[in-house]
């Protein structure tokens, strides 16, 4: 009987939000699956558009009776439902994926300086109090402590546009509410973002270079240190 490897692979969850499999985001997602799988990682994908994931946070997220049906408060109701195991099935499935993951990669195109709505809805519905954070139980003591998060995304604008001198401003300011206000708040260690600038407006050679850079980075991803998410 063969022995198990001394260092079993890590678990990676890729939360993917793009409608077109042939897009740059699709290629970046596929590259991550290929590289991480070859490294011995167990890779799980939440393909939000393919899943037709419901982005709306509603009363339907709670099974059974509400705590206060006369005055509905989503945060309170989902917190209590999580404690009682009464969240709806699609949330529980995603929370189980998060629970098992050592690293969560968010792969998406930047929409209006933020996530696509379907990905923001995934966060709104899955990162409920009692599962992702509590009070106390945020930032250094966030309930997802020990896990890592990485934003990999494409932009419509060039790198210069997202610089201090550019028309859209330093991208570190743009990412602060996501990396610090969501990921660090829930206890994640945040890795440097992987930003693929304006892939629709560059040469095929440059797009291949972007994919190659991502591939090379992933080969050493477990040796990276978390970043300071505070804006300059």
Short mmCIF file of C-alpha atoms in Angstrom, two decimals:
data_model
loop_
_atom_site.label_atom_id
_atom_site.label_comp_id
_atom_site.label_asym_id
_atom_site.label_seq_id
_atom_site.Cartn_x
_atom_site.Cartn_y
_atom_site.Cartn_z
CA UNK A 1 0.00 0.00 0.00
CA UNK A 2 1.53 3.34 -1.03
CA UNK A 3 2.09 6.01 1.57
CA UNK A 4 0.34 9.37 1.40
CA UNK A 5 2.53 12.30 0.32
CA UNK A 6 4.12 14.08 3.31
CA UNK A 7 2.74 17.44 2.21
CA UNK A 8 -0.82 17.03 0.90
CA UNK A 9 -2.03 19.68 -1.53
CA UNK A 10 -3.82 22.83 -0.52
CA UNK A 11 -7.46 23.57 -1.26
CA UNK A 12 -8.21 26.48 -3.59
CA UNK A 13 -11.59 28.01 -4.35
CA UNK A 14 -11.86 30.14 -7.50
CA UNK A 15 -14.90 32.41 -7.48
CA UNK A 16 -15.29 33.28 -11.15
CA UNK A 17 -17.55 35.91 -12.68
CA UNK A 18 -17.52 36.27 -16.44
CA UNK A 19 -20.16 35.43 -19.01
CA UNK A 20 -17.76 34.34 -21.78
CA UNK A 21 -15.49 31.28 -21.37
CA UNK A 22 -13.20 32.56 -24.16
CA UNK A 23 -12.60 35.88 -22.39
CA UNK A 24 -9.32 36.91 -20.78
CA UNK A 25 -10.92 36.21 -17.41
CA UNK A 26 -11.80 32.73 -18.64
CA UNK A 27 -8.21 32.18 -19.75
CA UNK A 28 -6.85 33.41 -16.41
CA UNK A 29 -9.23 31.10 -14.57
CA UNK A 30 -8.23 28.13 -16.73
CA UNK A 31 -4.54 28.89 -16.23
CA UNK A 32 -5.02 28.92 -12.47
CA UNK A 33 -6.87 25.59 -12.54
CA UNK A 34 -4.13 24.01 -14.67
CA UNK A 35 -1.17 25.27 -12.64
CA UNK A 36 -2.64 24.68 -9.19
CA UNK A 37 -3.92 21.21 -10.10
CA UNK A 38 -0.48 20.18 -11.37
CA UNK A 39 0.95 21.39 -8.05
CA UNK A 40 -1.30 18.92 -6.26
CA UNK A 41 -3.90 21.42 -5.08
CA UNK A 42 -7.56 20.54 -4.99
CA UNK A 43 -9.26 23.26 -7.03
CA UNK A 44 -12.96 24.05 -6.74
CA UNK A 45 -14.66 26.57 -9.03
CA UNK A 46 -17.78 28.61 -8.38
CA UNK A 47 -18.65 29.77 -11.89
CA UNK A 48 -21.31 32.25 -10.85
CA UNK A 49 -22.88 32.95 -14.23
CA UNK A 50 -22.92 29.28 -15.20
CA UNK A 51 -24.52 28.51 -11.82
CA UNK A 52 -27.05 31.28 -12.39
CA UNK A 53 -26.19 32.37 -8.85
CA UNK A 54 -28.82 34.63 -7.34
CA UNK A 55 -27.17 37.90 -6.31
CA UNK A 56 -30.16 39.27 -4.40
CA UNK A 57 -30.15 39.05 -0.60
CA UNK A 58 -33.78 38.38 0.34
CA UNK A 59 -36.01 36.71 2.92
CA UNK A 60 -35.81 33.56 0.80
CA UNK A 61 -32.25 33.05 2.09
CA UNK A 62 -33.74 31.92 5.42
CA UNK A 63 -35.58 28.62 5.74
CA UNK A 64 -38.32 28.44 8.33
CA UNK A 65 -39.66 31.13 10.62
CA UNK A 66 -38.10 34.58 10.87
CA UNK A 67 -37.05 36.07 14.19
CA UNK A 68 -39.01 39.24 13.49
CA UNK A 69 -41.31 38.94 10.46
CA UNK A 70 -42.81 42.37 11.18
CA UNK A 71 -39.48 44.17 10.71
CA UNK A 72 -37.09 42.22 8.49
CA UNK A 73 -33.35 42.81 9.07
CA UNK A 74 -31.25 40.70 6.69
CA UNK A 75 -28.10 40.75 8.84
CA UNK A 76 -29.87 39.65 12.01
CA UNK A 77 -32.01 37.03 10.29
CA UNK A 78 -29.12 35.41 8.41
CA UNK A 79 -26.94 35.41 11.52
CA UNK A 80 -29.63 33.55 13.46
CA UNK A 81 -30.36 31.26 10.52
CA UNK A 82 -26.66 30.35 10.27
CA UNK A 83 -26.58 29.45 13.97
CA UNK A 84 -29.63 27.21 13.54
CA UNK A 85 -28.54 25.72 10.21
CA UNK A 86 -31.47 27.36 8.46
CA UNK A 87 -29.80 29.20 5.60
CA UNK A 88 -30.91 28.18 2.11
CA UNK A 89 -29.05 25.42 0.29
CA UNK A 90 -27.13 27.52 -2.26
CA UNK A 91 -25.56 29.63 0.50
CA UNK A 92 -24.64 26.58 2.56
CA UNK A 93 -22.95 24.97 -0.45
CA UNK A 94 -20.80 28.04 -1.05
CA UNK A 95 -19.96 28.43 2.63
CA UNK A 96 -18.76 24.82 2.68
CA UNK A 97 -16.45 25.62 -0.24
CA UNK A 98 -15.07 28.64 1.62
CA UNK A 99 -14.67 26.63 4.81
CA UNK A 100 -12.54 24.03 3.01
CA UNK A 101 -10.38 26.55 1.13
CA UNK A 102 -6.86 27.61 2.08
CA UNK A 103 -6.89 30.21 -0.69
CA UNK A 104 -9.83 31.97 -2.35
CA UNK A 105 -9.13 33.56 -5.74
CA UNK A 106 -11.67 36.06 -7.05
CA UNK A 107 -11.47 36.21 -10.86
CA UNK A 108 -13.51 38.98 -12.47
CA UNK A 109 -13.62 42.03 -14.74
CA UNK A 110 -13.65 45.34 -12.89
CA UNK A 111 -17.13 46.88 -13.17
CA UNK A 112 -17.54 50.50 -12.05
CA UNK A 113 -14.46 50.28 -9.78
CA UNK A 114 -15.79 47.15 -8.06
CA UNK A 115 -16.98 43.55 -8.42
CA UNK A 116 -19.63 42.56 -10.95
CA UNK A 117 -23.01 42.52 -9.19
CA UNK A 118 -23.20 38.72 -9.22
CA UNK A 119 -19.91 38.45 -7.31
CA UNK A 120 -20.85 41.19 -4.84
CA UNK A 121 -24.11 39.33 -4.28
CA UNK A 122 -22.15 36.14 -3.60
CA UNK A 123 -20.23 37.99 -0.90
CA UNK A 124 -23.36 39.66 0.51
CA UNK A 125 -25.13 36.32 0.85
CA UNK A 126 -22.23 34.06 1.89
CA UNK A 127 -20.20 36.25 4.26
CA UNK A 128 -22.87 36.35 6.95
CA UNK A 129 -22.26 37.21 10.58
CA UNK A 130 -21.38 34.10 12.54
CA UNK A 131 -19.70 32.51 9.53
CA UNK A 132 -17.29 35.14 8.18
CA UNK A 133 -17.13 37.62 11.06
CA UNK A 134 -18.66 38.47 14.40
CA UNK A 135 -18.50 41.22 17.01
CA UNK A 136 -15.93 40.84 18.36
CA UNK A 137 -14.44 38.71 15.66
CA UNK A 138 -13.27 40.84 12.78
CA UNK A 139 -9.96 41.88 11.20
CA UNK A 140 -7.23 40.00 13.13
CA UNK A 141 -9.87 37.80 14.77
CA UNK A 142 -12.15 37.47 11.73
CA UNK A 143 -13.74 34.06 11.45
CA UNK A 144 -12.00 33.32 8.13
CA UNK A 145 -8.61 33.74 9.78
CA UNK A 146 -5.96 31.37 8.42
CA UNK A 147 -7.24 31.63 4.87
CA UNK A 148 -5.85 33.74 2.06
CA UNK A 149 -7.65 35.86 -0.52
CA UNK A 150 -6.41 37.11 -3.87
CA UNK A 151 -8.13 39.43 -6.35
CA UNK A 152 -7.32 38.64 -9.99
CA UNK A 153 -9.11 40.98 -12.36
CA UNK A 154 -9.07 42.73 -15.70
CA UNK A 155 -9.64 46.41 -16.35
CA UNK A 156 -10.94 48.44 -19.25
CA UNK A 157 -8.40 51.20 -18.65
CA UNK A 158 -4.63 51.15 -18.96
CA UNK A 159 -2.19 50.89 -16.10
CA UNK A 160 -1.37 54.60 -16.38
CA UNK A 161 -5.05 55.50 -15.97
CA UNK A 162 -5.01 53.76 -12.57
CA UNK A 163 -1.82 55.48 -11.36
CA UNK A 164 -1.47 58.52 -9.09
CA UNK A 165 -1.09 60.67 -12.18
CA UNK A 166 -3.85 58.93 -14.13
CA UNK A 167 -7.42 60.06 -14.64
CA UNK A 168 -8.85 57.23 -12.53
CA UNK A 169 -6.45 57.60 -9.62
CA UNK A 170 -4.21 55.18 -7.72
CA UNK A 171 -5.76 51.72 -7.90
CA UNK A 172 -4.73 51.04 -4.31
CA UNK A 173 -7.40 53.49 -3.16
CA UNK A 174 -9.97 51.75 -5.32
CA UNK A 175 -9.09 48.34 -3.83
CA UNK A 176 -9.06 49.47 -0.20
CA UNK A 177 -12.78 48.90 0.53
CA UNK A 178 -12.57 45.43 -1.05
CA UNK A 179 -9.27 44.20 0.33
CA UNK A 180 -9.45 45.89 3.73
CA UNK A 181 -13.17 46.45 4.23
CA UNK A 182 -14.27 42.96 3.15
CA UNK A 183 -11.36 40.52 3.03
CA UNK A 184 -9.28 41.69 5.99
CA UNK A 185 -12.45 42.44 7.96
CA UNK A 186 -13.36 38.76 7.71
CA UNK A 187 -9.87 37.65 8.74
CA UNK A 188 -8.36 36.78 5.36
CA UNK A 189 -4.67 37.32 4.75
CA UNK A 190 -4.70 39.33 1.54
CA UNK A 191 -2.19 38.66 -1.22
CA UNK A 192 -1.18 41.25 -3.79
CA UNK A 193 -3.78 41.66 -6.54
CA UNK A 194 -3.14 40.25 -10.00
CA UNK A 195 -4.18 43.03 -12.36
CA UNK A 196 -4.43 42.48 -16.10
CA UNK A 197 -4.74 45.97 -17.53
CA UNK A 198 -6.86 46.61 -20.64
CA UNK A 199 -6.52 43.14 -22.23
CA UNK A 200 -9.00 44.07 -24.98
CA UNK A 201 -6.75 46.91 -26.14
CA UNK A 202 -3.35 45.21 -26.25
CA UNK A 203 -1.65 42.81 -28.65
CA UNK A 204 -2.07 39.05 -28.56
CA UNK A 205 1.58 38.85 -27.52
CA UNK A 206 0.87 41.07 -24.52
CA UNK A 207 -2.14 38.97 -23.52
CA UNK A 208 0.04 35.85 -23.62
CA UNK A 209 2.55 37.68 -21.44
CA UNK A 210 -0.19 38.46 -18.91
CA UNK A 211 -1.15 34.79 -18.76
CA UNK A 212 2.47 33.73 -18.44
CA UNK A 213 3.04 36.20 -15.57
CA UNK A 214 0.01 34.79 -13.76
CA UNK A 215 1.16 31.22 -14.32
CA UNK A 216 4.64 31.93 -13.00
CA UNK A 217 3.26 33.70 -9.97
CA UNK A 218 0.93 30.83 -9.10
CA UNK A 219 3.83 28.39 -9.11
CA UNK A 220 5.18 30.20 -6.04
CA UNK A 221 1.91 31.41 -4.53
CA UNK A 222 2.27 29.50 -1.26
CA UNK A 223 5.52 31.32 -0.49
CA UNK A 224 4.04 34.82 -0.82
CA UNK A 225 3.56 37.09 2.17
CA UNK A 226 0.33 39.04 2.75
CA UNK A 227 0.27 42.72 1.83
CA UNK A 228 -0.58 45.84 3.79
CA UNK A 229 -3.95 46.89 2.34
CA UNK A 230 -3.83 50.43 3.74
CA UNK A 231 -3.85 53.03 0.92
CA UNK A 232 -0.71 55.20 0.57
#
